[in-house]
C-alpha atoms as a printed R data frame, in Angstrom:
    type eleno elety resid chain resno       x       y      z
1   ATOM     1    CA   MET     A     1  41.333  -8.408 37.550
2   ATOM     2    CA   LYS     A     2  37.678  -7.668 36.819
3   ATOM     3    CA   THR     A     3  36.634  -6.056 33.582
4   ATOM     4    CA   LEU     A     4  33.404  -4.245 32.907
5   ATOM     5    CA   ALA     A     5  31.131  -4.644 29.943
6   ATOM     6    CA   ALA     A     6  30.041  -1.514 28.110
7   ATOM     7    CA   GLN     A     7  27.621   0.470 30.257
8   ATOM     8    CA   VAL     A     8  24.410   1.768 28.759
9   ATOM     9    CA   ILE     A     9  22.703   3.080 31.888
10  ATOM    10    CA   ILE     A    10  24.241   4.098 35.180
11  ATOM    11    CA   PRO     A    11  23.060   2.281 38.310
12  ATOM    12    CA   GLU     A    12  21.334   5.364 39.760
13  ATOM    13    CA   ASP     A    13  19.263   5.767 36.592
14  ATOM    14    CA   LEU     A    14  18.355   2.073 36.545
15  ATOM    15    CA   LEU     A    15  17.200   2.279 40.159
16  ATOM    16    CA   GLN     A    16  15.161   5.391 39.355
17  ATOM    17    CA   HIS     A    17  13.587   3.545 36.405
18  ATOM    18    CA   TRP     A    18  12.730   0.553 38.594
19  ATOM    19    CA   GLN     A    19  11.389   2.697 41.407
20  ATOM    20    CA   GLY     A    20   9.282   4.579 38.873
21  ATOM    21    CA   HIS     A    21   7.662   1.283 37.951
22  ATOM    22    CA   ARG     A    22   7.222   0.432 41.627
23  ATOM    23    CA   ALA     A    23   5.533   3.794 42.268
24  ATOM    24    CA   LEU     A    24   3.141   3.141 39.396
25  ATOM    25    CA   THR     A    25   2.345  -0.365 40.650
26  ATOM    26    CA   ARG     A    26   1.702   1.115 44.086
27  ATOM    27    CA   ARG     A    27  -0.832   3.516 42.549
28  ATOM    28    CA   VAL     A    28  -2.534   0.569 40.865
29  ATOM    29    CA   ILE     A    29  -2.805  -1.217 44.218
30  ATOM    30    CA   GLU     A    30  -4.267   1.965 45.747
31  ATOM    31    CA   ILE     A    31  -7.073   2.361 43.195
32  ATOM    32    CA   PHE     A    32  -8.184  -1.272 43.279
33  ATOM    33    CA   PRO     A    33 -11.432  -1.767 45.195
34  ATOM    34    CA   GLU     A    34 -10.625  -3.698 48.383
35  ATOM    35    CA   LYS     A    35 -12.809  -6.731 47.641
36  ATOM    36    CA   ASP     A    36 -11.728  -6.966 44.003
37  ATOM    37    CA   PHE     A    37  -8.052  -6.705 44.924
38  ATOM    38    CA   PHE     A    38  -8.421 -10.075 46.658
39  ATOM    39    CA   GLU     A    39 -11.110 -11.767 44.559
40  ATOM    40    CA   PHE     A    40 -11.394 -10.460 40.998
41  ATOM    41    CA   SER     A    41  -9.777 -12.441 38.202
42  ATOM    42    CA   ILE     A    42 -10.288 -13.139 34.536
43  ATOM    43    CA   GLY     A    43  -9.562 -16.284 32.590
44  ATOM    44    CA   GLY     A    44  -8.115 -18.213 35.493
45  ATOM    45    CA   MET     A    45  -5.436 -15.615 36.268
46  ATOM    46    CA   ARG     A    46  -4.650 -14.981 39.920
47  ATOM    47    CA   PRO     A    47  -6.265 -12.021 41.708
48  ATOM    48    CA   PHE     A    48  -4.036  -8.952 41.903
49  ATOM    49    CA   SER     A    49  -3.344  -9.566 45.597
50  ATOM    50    CA   LYS     A    50  -1.690 -12.882 44.661
51  ATOM    51    CA   LEU     A    51   0.337 -11.150 41.950
52  ATOM    52    CA   ALA     A    52   1.401  -8.546 44.521
53  ATOM    53    CA   ASP     A    53   2.391 -11.389 46.875
54  ATOM    54    CA   GLU     A    54   4.733 -12.645 44.173
55  ATOM    55    CA   LEU     A    55   6.212  -9.205 43.571
56  ATOM    56    CA   LEU     A    56   6.797  -8.719 47.296
57  ATOM    57    CA   ALA     A    57   8.424 -12.156 47.550
58  ATOM    58    CA   ILE     A    58  10.856 -11.339 44.750
59  ATOM    59    CA   ALA     A    59  12.173  -7.762 44.752
60  ATOM    60    CA   ALA     A    60  13.493  -6.969 48.232
61  ATOM    61    CA   PRO     A    61  14.362 -10.566 49.231
62  ATOM    62    CA   ALA     A    62  16.242 -11.027 45.963
63  ATOM    63    CA   MET     A    63  18.167  -7.774 46.378
64  ATOM    64    CA   LYS     A    64  19.135  -8.829 49.899
65  ATOM    65    CA   GLY     A    65  20.286 -12.200 48.583
66  ATOM    66    CA   ILE     A    66  22.261 -10.621 45.770
67  ATOM    67    CA   VAL     A    67  24.063  -8.152 48.026
68  ATOM    68    CA   ASN     A    68  24.812 -10.747 50.694
69  ATOM    69    CA   ARG     A    69  25.502 -13.454 48.087
70  ATOM    70    CA   GLU     A    70  23.098 -15.717 49.954
71  ATOM    71    CA   VAL     A    71  21.159 -18.120 47.775
72  ATOM    72    CA   GLN     A    72  17.754 -18.528 49.405
73  ATOM    73    CA   PRO     A    73  14.873 -20.452 47.792
74  ATOM    74    CA   TYR     A    74  11.919 -18.468 46.475
75  ATOM    75    CA   ASN     A    75   9.326 -18.379 49.254
76  ATOM    76    CA   GLU     A    76   5.976 -16.766 48.687
77  ATOM    77    CA   GLU     A    77   4.122 -18.998 51.142
78  ATOM    78    CA   GLY     A    78   6.338 -18.380 54.169
79  ATOM    79    CA   ARG     A    79   5.510 -14.695 54.274
80  ATOM    80    CA   GLU     A    80   3.050 -13.017 56.607
81  ATOM    81    CA   LYS     A    81  -0.518 -13.422 55.324
82  ATOM    82    CA   LEU     A    82  -1.867 -10.013 54.366
83  ATOM    83    CA   ILE     A    83  -5.637  -9.567 54.482
84  ATOM    84    CA   PHE     A    84  -6.093  -5.840 53.845
85  ATOM    85    CA   LYS     A    85  -4.983  -3.732 50.934
86  ATOM    86    CA   ALA     A    86  -3.470  -1.224 53.386
87  ATOM    87    CA   GLN     A    87  -1.112  -3.976 54.573
88  ATOM    88    CA   TYR     A    88   0.060  -4.496 50.991
89  ATOM    89    CA   LEU     A    89   0.743  -0.791 50.626
90  ATOM    90    CA   GLN     A    90   2.740  -0.784 53.867
91  ATOM    91    CA   LYS     A    91   4.750  -3.853 52.805
92  ATOM    92    CA   TRP     A    92   5.274  -2.280 49.367
93  ATOM    93    CA   ASP     A    93   6.748   0.836 50.969
94  ATOM    94    CA   GLU     A    94   8.945  -1.236 53.266
95  ATOM    95    CA   ALA     A    95  10.205  -3.271 50.296
96  ATOM    96    CA   THR     A    96  10.933  -0.073 48.358
97  ATOM    97    CA   ALA     A    97  13.099   1.228 51.218
98  ATOM    98    CA   GLU     A    98  14.840  -2.138 51.472
99  ATOM    99    CA   ILE     A    99  15.577  -2.168 47.733
100 ATOM   100    CA   ASN     A   100  17.093   1.308 48.028
101 ATOM   101    CA   LYS     A   101  19.218   0.203 50.984
102 ATOM   102    CA   TYR     A   102  20.619  -2.854 49.238
103 ATOM   103    CA   TRP     A   103  21.054  -1.035 45.931
104 ATOM   104    CA   GLN     A   104  23.516   1.336 47.583
105 ATOM   105    CA   GLN     A   105  25.649  -1.668 48.510
106 ATOM   106    CA   LEU     A   106  26.108  -2.822 44.909
107 ATOM   107    CA   SER     A   107  29.286  -1.868 43.098
108 ATOM   108    CA   ILE     A   108  29.392  -1.314 39.362
109 ATOM   109    CA   GLU     A   109  31.350  -4.566 39.048
110 ATOM   110    CA   ASP     A   110  28.592  -6.516 40.815
111 ATOM   111    CA   PHE     A   111  26.160  -6.076 37.928
112 ATOM   112    CA   ASN     A   112  28.221  -8.400 35.707
113 ATOM   113    CA   GLU     A   113  28.770 -11.022 38.405
114 ATOM   114    CA   THR     A   114  26.781 -14.228 38.104
115 ATOM   115    CA   PHE     A   115  24.330 -14.978 40.896
116 ATOM   116    CA   ASN     A   116  22.101 -18.017 41.327
117 ATOM   117    CA   LEU     A   117  18.836 -16.246 42.129
118 ATOM   118    CA   PHE     A   118  16.635 -18.356 44.412
119 ATOM   119    CA   GLY     A   119  18.924 -21.285 43.627
120 ATOM   120    CA   GLN     A   120  17.237 -21.551 40.224
121 ATOM   121    CA   TYR     A   121  18.341 -18.752 37.896
122 ATOM   122    CA   GLU     A   122  22.088 -18.525 37.302
123 ATOM   123    CA   PHE     A   123  22.512 -15.224 35.464
124 ATOM   124    CA   PRO     A   124  24.457 -11.992 35.755
125 ATOM   125    CA   ILE     A   125  22.971  -9.747 38.437
126 ATOM   126    CA   ILE     A   126  21.943  -7.154 35.850
127 ATOM   127    CA   GLN     A   127  19.779  -9.768 34.125
128 ATOM   128    CA   ASN     A   128  18.168 -10.700 37.436
129 ATOM   129    CA   ILE     A   129  17.336  -7.046 38.110
130 ATOM   130    CA   LEU     A   130  15.893  -6.605 34.623
131 ATOM   131    CA   TYR     A   131  13.772  -9.689 35.290
132 ATOM   132    CA   PHE     A   132  12.399  -8.072 38.485
133 ATOM   133    CA   ILE     A   133  11.306  -5.053 36.450
134 ATOM   134    CA   ASP     A   134   9.895  -7.108 33.553
135 ATOM   135    CA   ASN     A   135   7.953  -9.361 35.911
136 ATOM   136    CA   GLU     A   136   6.416  -6.375 37.687
137 ATOM   137    CA   VAL     A   137   5.409  -4.721 34.408
138 ATOM   138    CA   HIS     A   138   3.864  -8.011 33.250
139 ATOM   139    CA   HIS     A   139   1.755  -8.391 36.396
140 ATOM   140    CA   ARG     A   140   0.797  -4.727 36.417
141 ATOM   141    CA   GLY     A   141  -0.473  -5.255 32.862
142 ATOM   142    CA   GLN     A   142  -2.745  -7.995 34.190
143 ATOM   143    CA   ALA     A   143  -3.989  -5.580 36.854
144 ATOM   144    CA   TYR     A   144  -4.731  -2.998 34.140
145 ATOM   145    CA   VAL     A   145  -6.941  -5.555 32.391
146 ATOM   146    CA   TYR     A   146  -8.726  -6.235 35.685
147 ATOM   147    CA   LEU     A   147  -9.267  -2.535 36.358
148 ATOM   148    CA   ARG     A   148 -10.658  -1.915 32.876
149 ATOM   149    CA   ALA     A   149 -12.985  -4.918 33.250
150 ATOM   150    CA   LEU     A   150 -14.184  -3.354 36.515
151 ATOM   151    CA   GLY     A   151 -14.845  -0.054 34.736
152 ATOM   152    CA   ILE     A   152 -11.910   1.710 36.420
153 ATOM   153    CA   GLU     A   153  -9.456   3.810 34.428
154 ATOM   154    CA   PRO     A   154  -5.914   2.751 35.363
155 ATOM   155    CA   PRO     A   155  -3.117   5.305 35.697
156 ATOM   156    CA   PHE     A   156  -1.271   6.156 32.504
157 ATOM   157    CA   PHE     A   157   1.535   3.622 32.149
158 ATOM   158    CA   TRP     A   158   4.062   6.296 31.266
159 ATOM   159    CA   GLU     A   159   3.487   8.277 34.470
160 ATOM   160    CA   ARG     A   160   6.296   6.741 36.440
Protein backbone atom coordinates (compact mmCIF):
# COMPACT_ATOMS: atom_id res chain seq x y z
CA MET A 1 0.00 0.00 0.00
CA LYS A 2 1.34 3.42 -0.97
CA THR A 3 1.11 6.34 1.40
CA LEU A 4 1.32 9.99 0.51
CA ALA A 5 3.36 12.65 2.21
CA ALA A 6 1.61 15.85 3.22
CA GLN A 7 0.72 17.87 0.13
CA VAL A 8 1.51 21.56 0.01
CA ILE A 9 0.65 22.31 -3.61
CA ILE A 10 -1.60 20.40 -5.95
CA PRO A 11 -0.08 19.09 -9.19
CA GLU A 12 -2.10 21.45 -11.40
CA ASP A 13 -0.81 24.46 -9.47
CA LEU A 14 2.78 23.20 -9.63
CA LEU A 15 2.49 22.75 -13.40
CA GLN A 16 1.03 26.25 -13.72
CA HIS A 17 3.94 27.61 -11.66
CA TRP A 18 6.48 25.81 -13.84
CA GLN A 19 4.79 26.85 -17.07
CA GLY A 20 4.74 30.42 -15.80
CA HIS A 21 8.51 30.25 -15.50
CA ARG A 22 8.74 28.68 -18.96
CA ALA A 23 6.62 31.48 -20.44
CA LEU A 24 8.91 34.06 -18.87
CA THR A 25 12.03 32.30 -20.16
CA ARG A 26 10.44 32.22 -23.60
CA ARG A 27 9.97 36.00 -23.45
CA VAL A 28 13.63 36.37 -22.52
CA ILE A 29 14.63 34.31 -25.56
CA GLU A 30 12.38 36.49 -27.73
CA ILE A 31 13.93 39.81 -26.68
CA PHE A 32 17.54 38.68 -27.05
CA PRO A 33 19.21 40.10 -30.16
CA GLU A 34 19.83 37.21 -32.57
CA LYS A 35 23.63 37.53 -32.70
CA ASP A 36 23.98 38.03 -28.94
CA PHE A 37 21.75 35.05 -28.19
CA PHE A 38 24.45 32.85 -29.73
CA GLU A 39 27.63 34.80 -28.92
CA PHE A 40 27.35 37.11 -25.91
CA SER A 41 28.75 35.94 -22.59
CA ILE A 42 30.30 37.40 -19.48
CA GLY A 43 32.97 35.95 -17.25
CA GLY A 44 33.32 32.69 -19.13
CA MET A 45 29.64 31.76 -18.80
CA ARG A 46 28.02 30.07 -21.78
CA PRO A 47 25.98 32.15 -24.24
CA PHE A 48 22.23 32.03 -23.61
CA SER A 49 21.70 29.73 -26.59
CA LYS A 50 23.86 27.10 -24.86
CA LEU A 51 21.90 27.57 -21.63
CA ALA A 52 18.68 27.14 -23.62
CA ASP A 53 20.14 23.96 -25.16
CA GLU A 54 20.55 22.60 -21.64
CA LEU A 55 17.02 23.55 -20.64
CA LEU A 56 15.60 21.91 -23.76
CA ALA A 57 17.65 18.76 -23.10
CA ILE A 58 16.28 18.47 -19.57
CA ALA A 59 12.60 19.38 -19.18
CA ALA A 60 10.61 17.44 -21.78
CA PRO A 61 13.03 14.49 -22.11
CA ALA A 62 13.10 14.12 -18.33
CA MET A 63 9.32 14.24 -18.04
CA LYS A 64 9.05 11.57 -20.73
CA GLY A 65 11.58 9.43 -18.87
CA ILE A 66 9.80 9.90 -15.56
CA VAL A 67 6.38 8.97 -16.94
CA ASN A 68 7.69 5.98 -18.88
CA ARG A 69 10.14 5.05 -16.09
CA GLU A 70 12.89 4.91 -18.69
CA VAL A 71 16.30 5.95 -17.45
CA GLN A 72 18.03 7.64 -20.38
CA PRO A 73 21.41 9.42 -20.08
CA TYR A 74 21.45 13.21 -20.28
CA ASN A 75 22.14 14.11 -23.91
CA GLU A 76 22.55 17.70 -24.94
CA GLU A 77 24.89 16.94 -27.84
CA GLY A 78 22.68 14.41 -29.63
CA ARG A 79 19.96 16.95 -30.28
CA GLU A 80 19.32 18.77 -33.53
CA LYS A 81 21.69 21.73 -33.91
CA LEU A 82 19.66 24.93 -33.81
CA ILE A 83 21.14 27.95 -35.58
CA PHE A 84 18.34 30.53 -35.40
CA LYS A 85 16.56 31.96 -32.41
CA ALA A 86 13.21 31.19 -34.09
CA GLN A 87 14.14 27.49 -33.99
CA TYR A 88 14.68 27.75 -30.23
CA LEU A 89 11.28 29.35 -29.80
CA GLN A 90 9.66 26.58 -31.85
CA LYS A 91 11.45 23.86 -29.86
CA TRP A 92 10.52 25.65 -26.62
CA ASP A 93 6.84 25.57 -27.58
CA GLU A 94 7.06 21.92 -28.58
CA ALA A 95 8.72 21.06 -25.26
CA THR A 96 6.03 22.98 -23.37
CA ALA A 97 3.30 20.92 -25.07
CA GLU A 98 5.23 17.73 -24.36
CA ILE A 99 5.61 18.63 -20.68
CA ASN A 100 1.85 19.22 -20.47
CA LYS A 101 1.16 15.88 -22.14
CA TYR A 102 3.38 13.89 -19.80
CA TRP A 103 2.26 15.83 -16.74
CA GLN A 104 -1.28 14.59 -17.27
CA GLN A 105 0.02 11.03 -17.02
CA LEU A 106 1.45 11.49 -13.53
CA SER A 107 -0.59 10.33 -10.57
CA ILE A 108 -0.40 12.01 -7.19
CA GLU A 109 1.44 8.94 -5.89
CA ASP A 110 4.12 9.28 -8.57
CA PHE A 111 5.52 12.47 -7.06
CA ASN A 112 6.88 10.57 -4.04
CA GLU A 113 8.31 7.70 -6.09
CA THR A 114 12.07 7.61 -6.52
CA PHE A 115 13.39 7.95 -10.05
CA ASN A 116 16.98 7.83 -11.25
CA LEU A 117 16.96 10.91 -13.49
CA PHE A 118 19.40 10.54 -16.38
CA GLY A 119 20.89 7.58 -14.53
CA GLN A 120 22.61 10.04 -12.19
CA TYR A 121 20.14 11.62 -9.76
CA GLU A 122 18.19 9.16 -7.61
CA PHE A 123 15.54 11.32 -5.95
CA PRO A 124 11.78 11.46 -5.53
CA ILE A 125 10.11 12.71 -8.71
CA ILE A 126 8.93 15.88 -6.97
CA GLN A 127 12.55 16.80 -6.22
CA ASN A 128 13.50 16.20 -9.85
CA ILE A 129 10.70 18.50 -11.01
CA LEU A 130 11.71 21.19 -8.52
CA TYR A 131 15.25 20.88 -9.88
CA PHE A 132 13.95 21.52 -13.44
CA ILE A 133 12.34 24.74 -12.24
CA ASP A 134 15.33 25.85 -10.14
CA ASN A 135 17.75 25.18 -12.99
CA GLU A 136 15.65 27.22 -15.41
CA VAL A 137 15.38 30.15 -12.98
CA HIS A 138 19.16 30.01 -12.44
CA HIS A 139 19.93 30.15 -16.17
CA ARG A 140 17.30 32.81 -16.80
CA GLY A 141 19.06 34.88 -14.12
CA GLN A 142 22.26 34.61 -16.16
CA ALA A 143 20.32 35.78 -19.22
CA TYR A 144 19.03 38.77 -17.24
CA VAL A 145 22.63 39.76 -16.50
CA TYR A 146 23.46 39.44 -20.20
CA LEU A 147 20.48 41.55 -21.23
CA ARG A 148 21.31 44.29 -18.74
CA ALA A 149 24.94 44.29 -19.93
CA LEU A 150 23.59 44.74 -23.47
CA GLY A 151 21.47 47.69 -22.33
CA ILE A 152 18.19 45.76 -22.66
CA GLU A 153 15.57 45.82 -19.91
CA PRO A 154 14.53 42.23 -19.16
CA PRO A 155 10.91 41.36 -18.37
CA PHE A 156 9.88 41.68 -14.75
CA PHE A 157 10.69 38.37 -13.07
CA TRP A 158 7.34 38.25 -11.32
CA GLU A 159 5.34 38.47 -14.56
CA ARG A 160 4.86 34.77 -15.03
